[in-house]
Structures are given as structure tokens and as C-alpha cells.
PDB file of C-alpha atoms in Angstrom:
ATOM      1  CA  UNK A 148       8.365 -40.857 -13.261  1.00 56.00           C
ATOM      2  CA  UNK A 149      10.453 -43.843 -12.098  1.00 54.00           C
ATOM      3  CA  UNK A 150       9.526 -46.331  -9.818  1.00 54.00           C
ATOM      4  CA  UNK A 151      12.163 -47.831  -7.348  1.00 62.00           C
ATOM      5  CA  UNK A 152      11.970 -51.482  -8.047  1.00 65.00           C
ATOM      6  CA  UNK A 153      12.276 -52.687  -4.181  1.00 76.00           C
ATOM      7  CA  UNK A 154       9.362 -49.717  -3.811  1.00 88.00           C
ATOM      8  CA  UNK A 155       5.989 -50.966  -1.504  1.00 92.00           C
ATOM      9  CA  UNK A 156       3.092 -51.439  -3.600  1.00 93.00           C
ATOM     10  CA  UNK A 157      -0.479 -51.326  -1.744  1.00 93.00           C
ATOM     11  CA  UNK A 158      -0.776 -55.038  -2.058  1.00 95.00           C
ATOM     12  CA  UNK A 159       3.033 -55.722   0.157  1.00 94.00           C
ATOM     13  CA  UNK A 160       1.271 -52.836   2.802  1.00 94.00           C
ATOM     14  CA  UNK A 161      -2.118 -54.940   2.497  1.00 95.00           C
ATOM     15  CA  UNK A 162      -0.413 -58.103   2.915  1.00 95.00           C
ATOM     16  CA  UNK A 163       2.410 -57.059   5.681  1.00 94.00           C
ATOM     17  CA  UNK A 164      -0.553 -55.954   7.853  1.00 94.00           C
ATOM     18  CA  UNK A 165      -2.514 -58.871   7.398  1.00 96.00           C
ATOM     19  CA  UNK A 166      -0.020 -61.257   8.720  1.00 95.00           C
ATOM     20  CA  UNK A 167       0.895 -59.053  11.570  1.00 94.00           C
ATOM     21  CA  UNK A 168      -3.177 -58.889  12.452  1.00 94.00           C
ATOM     22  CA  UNK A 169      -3.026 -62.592  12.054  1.00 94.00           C
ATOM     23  CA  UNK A 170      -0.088 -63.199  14.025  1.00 94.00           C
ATOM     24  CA  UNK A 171      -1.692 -60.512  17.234  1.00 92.00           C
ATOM     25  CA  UNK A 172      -4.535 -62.347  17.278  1.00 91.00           C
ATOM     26  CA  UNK A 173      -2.592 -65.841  17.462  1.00 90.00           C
ATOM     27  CA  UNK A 174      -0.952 -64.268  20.391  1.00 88.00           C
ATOM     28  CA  UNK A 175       2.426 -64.774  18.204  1.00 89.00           C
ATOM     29  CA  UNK A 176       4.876 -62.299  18.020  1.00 90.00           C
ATOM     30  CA  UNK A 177       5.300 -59.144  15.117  1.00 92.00           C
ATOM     31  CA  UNK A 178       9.035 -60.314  14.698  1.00 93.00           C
ATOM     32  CA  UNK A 179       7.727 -64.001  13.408  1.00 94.00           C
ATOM     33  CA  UNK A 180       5.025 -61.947  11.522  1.00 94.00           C
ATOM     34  CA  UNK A 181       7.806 -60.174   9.992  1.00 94.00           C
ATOM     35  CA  UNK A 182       9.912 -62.799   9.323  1.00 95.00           C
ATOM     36  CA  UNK A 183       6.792 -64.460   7.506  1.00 95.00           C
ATOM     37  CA  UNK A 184       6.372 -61.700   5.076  1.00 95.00           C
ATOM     38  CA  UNK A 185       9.896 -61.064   4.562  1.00 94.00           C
ATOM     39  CA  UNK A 186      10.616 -64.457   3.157  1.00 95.00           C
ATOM     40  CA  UNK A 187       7.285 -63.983   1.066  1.00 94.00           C
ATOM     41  CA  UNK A 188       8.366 -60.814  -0.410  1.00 93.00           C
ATOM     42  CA  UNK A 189      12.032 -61.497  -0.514  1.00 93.00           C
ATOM     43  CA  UNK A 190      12.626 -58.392   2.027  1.00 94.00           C
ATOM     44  CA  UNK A 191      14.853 -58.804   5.372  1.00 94.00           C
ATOM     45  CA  UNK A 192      12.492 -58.762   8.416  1.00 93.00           C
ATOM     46  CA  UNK A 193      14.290 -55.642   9.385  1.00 94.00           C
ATOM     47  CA  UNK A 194      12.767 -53.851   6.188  1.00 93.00           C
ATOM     48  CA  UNK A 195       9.518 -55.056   7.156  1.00 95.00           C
ATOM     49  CA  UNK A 196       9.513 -54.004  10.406  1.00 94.00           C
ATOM     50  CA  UNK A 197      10.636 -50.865   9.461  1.00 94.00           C
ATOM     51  CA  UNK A 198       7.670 -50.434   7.129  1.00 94.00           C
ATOM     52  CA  UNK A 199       4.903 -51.865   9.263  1.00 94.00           C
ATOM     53  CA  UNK A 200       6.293 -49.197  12.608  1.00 94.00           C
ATOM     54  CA  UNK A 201       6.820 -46.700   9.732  1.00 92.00           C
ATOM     55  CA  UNK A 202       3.811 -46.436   7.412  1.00 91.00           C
ATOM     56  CA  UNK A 203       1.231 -48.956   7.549  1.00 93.00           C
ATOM     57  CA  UNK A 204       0.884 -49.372  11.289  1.00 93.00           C
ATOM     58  CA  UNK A 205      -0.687 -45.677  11.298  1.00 92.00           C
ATOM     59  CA  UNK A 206      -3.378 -47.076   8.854  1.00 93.00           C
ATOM     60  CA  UNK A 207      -4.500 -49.863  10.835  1.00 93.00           C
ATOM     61  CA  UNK A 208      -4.351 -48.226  14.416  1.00 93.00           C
ATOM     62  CA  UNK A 209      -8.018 -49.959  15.559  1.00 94.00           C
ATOM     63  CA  UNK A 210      -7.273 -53.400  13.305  1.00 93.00           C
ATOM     64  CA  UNK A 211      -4.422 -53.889  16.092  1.00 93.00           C
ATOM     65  CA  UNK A 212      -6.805 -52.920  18.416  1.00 93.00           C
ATOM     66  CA  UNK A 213      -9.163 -55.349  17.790  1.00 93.00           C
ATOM     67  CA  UNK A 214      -6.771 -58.096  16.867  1.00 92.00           C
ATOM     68  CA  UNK A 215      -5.750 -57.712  20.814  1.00 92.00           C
ATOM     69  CA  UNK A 216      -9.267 -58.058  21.845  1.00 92.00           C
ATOM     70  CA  UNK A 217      -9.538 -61.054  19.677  1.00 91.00           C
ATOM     71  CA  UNK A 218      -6.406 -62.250  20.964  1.00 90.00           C
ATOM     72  CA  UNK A 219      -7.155 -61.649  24.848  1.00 90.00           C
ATOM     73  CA  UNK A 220     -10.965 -63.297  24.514  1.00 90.00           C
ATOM     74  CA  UNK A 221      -9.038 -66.526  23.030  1.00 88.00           C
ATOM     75  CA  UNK A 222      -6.966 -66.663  25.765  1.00 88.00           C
ATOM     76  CA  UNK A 223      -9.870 -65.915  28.444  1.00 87.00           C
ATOM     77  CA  UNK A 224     -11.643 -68.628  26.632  1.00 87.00           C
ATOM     78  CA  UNK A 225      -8.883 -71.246  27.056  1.00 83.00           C
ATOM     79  CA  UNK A 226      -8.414 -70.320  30.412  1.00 83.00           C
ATOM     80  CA  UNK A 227     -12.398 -70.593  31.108  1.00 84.00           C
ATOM     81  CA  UNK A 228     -12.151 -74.438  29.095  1.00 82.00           C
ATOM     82  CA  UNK A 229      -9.488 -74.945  31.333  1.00 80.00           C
ATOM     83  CA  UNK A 230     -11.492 -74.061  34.707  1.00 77.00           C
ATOM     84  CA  UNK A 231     -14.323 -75.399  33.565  1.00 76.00           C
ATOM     85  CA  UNK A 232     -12.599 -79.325  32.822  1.00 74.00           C
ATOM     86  CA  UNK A 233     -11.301 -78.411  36.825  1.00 69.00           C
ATOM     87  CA  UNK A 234     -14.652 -77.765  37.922  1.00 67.00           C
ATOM     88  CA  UNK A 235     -16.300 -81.425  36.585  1.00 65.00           C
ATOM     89  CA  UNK A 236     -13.627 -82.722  37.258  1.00 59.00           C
ATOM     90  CA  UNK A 237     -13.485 -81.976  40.797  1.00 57.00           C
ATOM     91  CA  UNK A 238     -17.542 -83.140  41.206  1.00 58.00           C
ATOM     92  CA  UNK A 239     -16.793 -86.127  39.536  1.00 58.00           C
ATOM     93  CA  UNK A 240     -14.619 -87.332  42.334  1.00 55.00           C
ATOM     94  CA  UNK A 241     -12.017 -86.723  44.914  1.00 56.00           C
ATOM     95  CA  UNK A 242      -9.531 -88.961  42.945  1.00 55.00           C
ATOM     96  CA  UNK A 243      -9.239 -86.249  40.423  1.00 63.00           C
ATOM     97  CA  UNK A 244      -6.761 -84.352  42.080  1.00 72.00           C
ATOM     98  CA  UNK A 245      -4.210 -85.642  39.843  1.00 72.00           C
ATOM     99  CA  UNK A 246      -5.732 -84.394  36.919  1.00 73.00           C
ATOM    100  CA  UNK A 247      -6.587 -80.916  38.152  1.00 77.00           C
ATOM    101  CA  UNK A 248      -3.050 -80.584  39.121  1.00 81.00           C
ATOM    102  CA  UNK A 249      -2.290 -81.591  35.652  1.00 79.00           C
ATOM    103  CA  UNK A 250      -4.947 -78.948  34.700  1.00 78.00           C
ATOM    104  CA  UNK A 251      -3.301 -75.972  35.960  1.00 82.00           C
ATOM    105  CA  UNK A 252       0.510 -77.112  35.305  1.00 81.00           C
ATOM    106  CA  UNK A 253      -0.754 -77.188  31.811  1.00 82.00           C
ATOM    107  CA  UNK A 254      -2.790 -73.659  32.210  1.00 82.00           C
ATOM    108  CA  UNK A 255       0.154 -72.228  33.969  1.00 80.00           C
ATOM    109  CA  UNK A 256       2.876 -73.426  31.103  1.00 79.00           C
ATOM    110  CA  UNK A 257       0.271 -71.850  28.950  1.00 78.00           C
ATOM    111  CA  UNK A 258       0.380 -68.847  30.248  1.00 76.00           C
ATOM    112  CA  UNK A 259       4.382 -68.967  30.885  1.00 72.00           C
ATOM    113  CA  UNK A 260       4.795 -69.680  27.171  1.00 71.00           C
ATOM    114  CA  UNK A 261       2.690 -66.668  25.805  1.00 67.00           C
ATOM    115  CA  UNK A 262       4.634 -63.817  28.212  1.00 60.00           C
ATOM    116  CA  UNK A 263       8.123 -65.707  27.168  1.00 58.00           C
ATOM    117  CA  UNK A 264       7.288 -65.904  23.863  1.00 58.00           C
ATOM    118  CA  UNK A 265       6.153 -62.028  23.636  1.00 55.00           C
ATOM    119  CA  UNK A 266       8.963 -60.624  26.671  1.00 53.00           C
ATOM    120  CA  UNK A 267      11.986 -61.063  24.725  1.00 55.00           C
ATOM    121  CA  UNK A 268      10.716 -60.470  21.394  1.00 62.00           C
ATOM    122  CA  UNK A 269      10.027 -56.598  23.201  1.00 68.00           C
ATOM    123  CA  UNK A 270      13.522 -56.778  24.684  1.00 70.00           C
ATOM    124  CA  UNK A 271      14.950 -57.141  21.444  1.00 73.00           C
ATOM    125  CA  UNK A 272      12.399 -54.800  19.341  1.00 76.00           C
ATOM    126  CA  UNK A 273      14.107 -52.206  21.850  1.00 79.00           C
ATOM    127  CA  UNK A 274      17.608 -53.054  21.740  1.00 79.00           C
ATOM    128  CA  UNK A 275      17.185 -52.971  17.990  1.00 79.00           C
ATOM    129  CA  UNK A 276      15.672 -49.468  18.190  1.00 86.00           C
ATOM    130  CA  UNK A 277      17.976 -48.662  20.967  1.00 82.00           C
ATOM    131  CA  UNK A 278      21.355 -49.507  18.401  1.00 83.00           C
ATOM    132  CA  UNK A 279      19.689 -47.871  15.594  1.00 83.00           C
ATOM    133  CA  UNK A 280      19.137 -44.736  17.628  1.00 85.00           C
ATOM    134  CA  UNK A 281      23.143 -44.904  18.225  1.00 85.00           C
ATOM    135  CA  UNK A 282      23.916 -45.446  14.808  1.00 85.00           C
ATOM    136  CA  UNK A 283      22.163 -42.416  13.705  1.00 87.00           C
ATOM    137  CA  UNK A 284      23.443 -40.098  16.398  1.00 87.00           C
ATOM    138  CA  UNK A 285      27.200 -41.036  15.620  1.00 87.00           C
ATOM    139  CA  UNK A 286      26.320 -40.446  11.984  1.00 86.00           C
ATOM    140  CA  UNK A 287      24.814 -37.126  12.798  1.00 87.00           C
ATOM    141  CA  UNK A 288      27.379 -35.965  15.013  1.00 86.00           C
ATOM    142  CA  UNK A 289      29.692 -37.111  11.855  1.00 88.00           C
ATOM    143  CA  UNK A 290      27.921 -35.010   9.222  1.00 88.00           C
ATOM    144  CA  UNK A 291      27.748 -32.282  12.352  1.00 88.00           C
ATOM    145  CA  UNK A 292      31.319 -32.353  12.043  1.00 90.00           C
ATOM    146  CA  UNK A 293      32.635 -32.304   8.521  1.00 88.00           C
ATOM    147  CA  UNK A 294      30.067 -29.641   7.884  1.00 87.00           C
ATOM    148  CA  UNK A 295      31.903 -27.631  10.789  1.00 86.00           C
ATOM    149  CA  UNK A 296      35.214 -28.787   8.547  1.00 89.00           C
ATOM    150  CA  UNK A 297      33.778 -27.245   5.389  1.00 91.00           C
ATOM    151  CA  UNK A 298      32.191 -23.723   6.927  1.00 89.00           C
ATOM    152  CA  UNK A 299      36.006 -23.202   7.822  1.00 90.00           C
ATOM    153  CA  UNK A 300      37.500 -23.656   4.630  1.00 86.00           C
ATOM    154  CA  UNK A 301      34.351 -21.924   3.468  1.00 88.00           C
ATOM    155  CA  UNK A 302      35.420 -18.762   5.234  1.00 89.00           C
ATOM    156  CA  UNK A 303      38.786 -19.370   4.746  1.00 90.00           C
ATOM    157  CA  UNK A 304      38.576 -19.199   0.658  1.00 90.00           C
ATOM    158  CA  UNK A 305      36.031 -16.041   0.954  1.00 86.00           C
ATOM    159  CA  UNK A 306      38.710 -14.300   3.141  1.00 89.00           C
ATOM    160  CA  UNK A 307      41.211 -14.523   0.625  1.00 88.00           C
ATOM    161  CA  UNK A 308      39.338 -13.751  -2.283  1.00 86.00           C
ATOM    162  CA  UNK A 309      38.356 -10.707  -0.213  1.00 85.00           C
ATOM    163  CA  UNK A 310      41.991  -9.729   0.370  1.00 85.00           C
ATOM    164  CA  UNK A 311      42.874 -10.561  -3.489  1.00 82.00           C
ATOM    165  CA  UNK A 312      40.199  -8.261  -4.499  1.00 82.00           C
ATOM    166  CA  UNK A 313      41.489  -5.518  -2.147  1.00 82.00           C
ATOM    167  CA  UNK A 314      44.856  -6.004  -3.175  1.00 77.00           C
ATOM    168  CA  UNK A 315      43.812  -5.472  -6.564  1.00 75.00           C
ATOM    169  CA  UNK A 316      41.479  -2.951  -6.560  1.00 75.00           C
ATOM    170  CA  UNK A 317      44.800  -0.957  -4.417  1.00 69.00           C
ATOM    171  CA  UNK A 318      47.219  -2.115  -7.493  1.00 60.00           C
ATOM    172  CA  UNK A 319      44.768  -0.008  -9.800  1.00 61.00           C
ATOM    173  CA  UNK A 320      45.063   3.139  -8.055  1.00 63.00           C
ATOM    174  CA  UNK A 321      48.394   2.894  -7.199  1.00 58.00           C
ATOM    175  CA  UNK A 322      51.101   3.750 -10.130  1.00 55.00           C
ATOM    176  CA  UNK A 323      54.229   2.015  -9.375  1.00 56.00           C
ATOM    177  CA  UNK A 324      53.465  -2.310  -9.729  1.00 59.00           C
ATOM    178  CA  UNK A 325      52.751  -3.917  -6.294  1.00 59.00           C
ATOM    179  CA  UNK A 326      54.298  -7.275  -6.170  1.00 67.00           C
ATOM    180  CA  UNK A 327      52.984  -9.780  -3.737  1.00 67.00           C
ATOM    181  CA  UNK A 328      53.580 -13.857  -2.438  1.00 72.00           C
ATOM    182  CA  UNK A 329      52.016 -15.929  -0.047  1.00 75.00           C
ATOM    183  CA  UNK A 330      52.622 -17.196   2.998  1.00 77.00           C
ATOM    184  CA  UNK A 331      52.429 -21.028   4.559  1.00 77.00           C
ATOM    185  CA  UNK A 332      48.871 -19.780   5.590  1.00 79.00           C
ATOM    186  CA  UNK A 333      47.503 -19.399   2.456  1.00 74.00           C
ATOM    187  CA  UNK A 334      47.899 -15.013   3.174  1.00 79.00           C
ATOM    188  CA  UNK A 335      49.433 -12.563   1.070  1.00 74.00           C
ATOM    189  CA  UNK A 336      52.578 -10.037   1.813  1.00 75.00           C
ATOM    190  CA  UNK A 337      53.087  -6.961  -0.063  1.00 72.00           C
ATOM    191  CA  UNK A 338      57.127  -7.432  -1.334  1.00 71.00           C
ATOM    192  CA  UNK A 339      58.521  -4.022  -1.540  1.00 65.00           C
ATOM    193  CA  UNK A 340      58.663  -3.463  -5.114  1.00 61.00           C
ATOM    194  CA  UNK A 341      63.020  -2.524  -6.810  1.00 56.00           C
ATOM    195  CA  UNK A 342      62.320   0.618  -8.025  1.00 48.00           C
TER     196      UNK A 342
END
């Protein structure tokens, strides 16, 4: 049996889904994760993204899972550090205003960062999808089509062979030679034979 030399072994699957787990529980994005592991395993991302929303995802369904969780109780801890610098800050004294302004600027960029980091990264994971989807109905509706050419000249050549075997099976029953020609259309007249 051959093996495909650009084929996945277990330990591209094992490593393509540990970077992606790593990169979920970051709060980084799957494109970066698949950039990562293409340039590790000399694969465009596109491959690897493929692969991952293919094949391995299905394997590691609650790993994802759980690498949200992870990802969403490091985030509710920042955000309770945060709060919780506010909070002695504020008894410390009034003056502190400043810095628990400062506080929630920086908790708010924070925040701003991780939904623009992950929004377009889903805008283009779908337009990606979306122009793949495209590309494989026009290339459908192409194959659609030149099978639709080649069930006509299908018929067409059965047809005549059907009339040639007619014709012949007539000449042997008849005495006197038929002699035939054909047409522009590919059909063939009976010439009335010089006898």
C-alpha cells in the first residue's frame, strides 16, 4: 500500500490540536493557531484548517470545551484582579480616582482587544467558507453540465448503431444490395440501388 507523502500522520493530528487547545485557552485565535502549525509542518494554514474543521476537531469535541472554560476563568480572573486593585484602591483614598480610571480604560481595552482580535478572524473563517462553497457549486454545476454534454452524444452514438444494425440485419433478408450514405446529422438514407 502507498502512502501519500503530504499524508497526516497521528503525531501532525496530535500536534495541530494541541496548538489550537493552546491557542483557545490563550484566548488567541484558530487562524494564528493554524498559521503556527502550518509553518511547523511546512503546510499552508488553509490545509490545516481544513484538517483541524475536517477530522481532528471531531476527536477533541470536550478538549475545546474545556479549553473555553479555561479560557473564560482567565479572563474572569483578570477582570476580578482588575476590580479588586479598584476596590483598595478606592479605600486607600479619594485621590485615586485617577488610577481607577486608568483601571478600567485598561480593563475595557482588554476586553476591546479580545472581541477584535476573535470578530474578524470569524468574519473571515466565513467568507473563506462562504467562497469555497461558491467554488464548489460552479464546479458542480460544471461537471453537471458536461455530463449532460456526454449523455447526448451517448444516445446519439447508441441511436445510430441501432439504425446500422437494423439496416443490416434488413440488407440480409433482402436480395438485391441496399446502398446507403449519411447525412450532415450523422443519419443514414437508403440510395435507391441501379438495378
Amino acid at each position: 500500500m502507498n502512502i501519500r507523502q503530504d499524508a497526516w500522520s497521528d503525531k501532525d493530528d496530535r500536534f495541530l490540536a494541541n496548538t489550537i487547545l493552546k491557542h483557545i485557552q490563550e484566548g488567541s485565535t484558530q487562524l494564528k493557531a493554524f498559521d503556527e502549525v502550518g509553518d511547523a509542518l511546512d503546510r499552508t494554514s488553509a490545509a490545516c484548517g481544513f484538517r483541524w474543521n475536517a477530522i481532528v476537531r471531531l476527536d477533541y469535541e470536550q478538549e475545546v470545551k474545556q479549553a473555553k472554560r479555561i479560557r473564560k476563568q482567565r479572563m474572569k480572573e483578570t477582570a476580578n484582579h482588575v476590580a479588586s486593585k479598584l476596590s483598595h484602591s478606592k479605600h486607600r483614598s479619594s485621590s485615586n480616582i485617577h488610577s481607577i480610571i486608568a483601571g478600567l480604560h485598561q480593563m475595557q481595552a482588554e476586553l476591546e482587544n479580545n472581541i477584535h482580535s476573535t470578530s474578524p478572524n470569524i468574519e473571515n473563517d466565513v467568507l473563506h467558507l462562504q467562497t469555497k462553497n461558491n467554488e464548489m457549486r460552479e464546479e458542480i454545476a460544471r461537471i453537471k453540465q458536461e455530463y449532460h454534454t456526454i449523455k447526448q452524444d451517448y444516445d446519439i452514438i447508441v441511436t445510430m448503431m441501432n439504425r446500422a444494425r437494423e439496416l443490416a440485419m434488413t440488407e440480409e433478408t433482402i436480395p438485391s444490395p441496399n446502398f446507403f450514405r449519411m447525412d450532415i446529422n450523422g443519419n443514414l438514407e437508403k440510395i435507391a440501388s441501379n438495378a
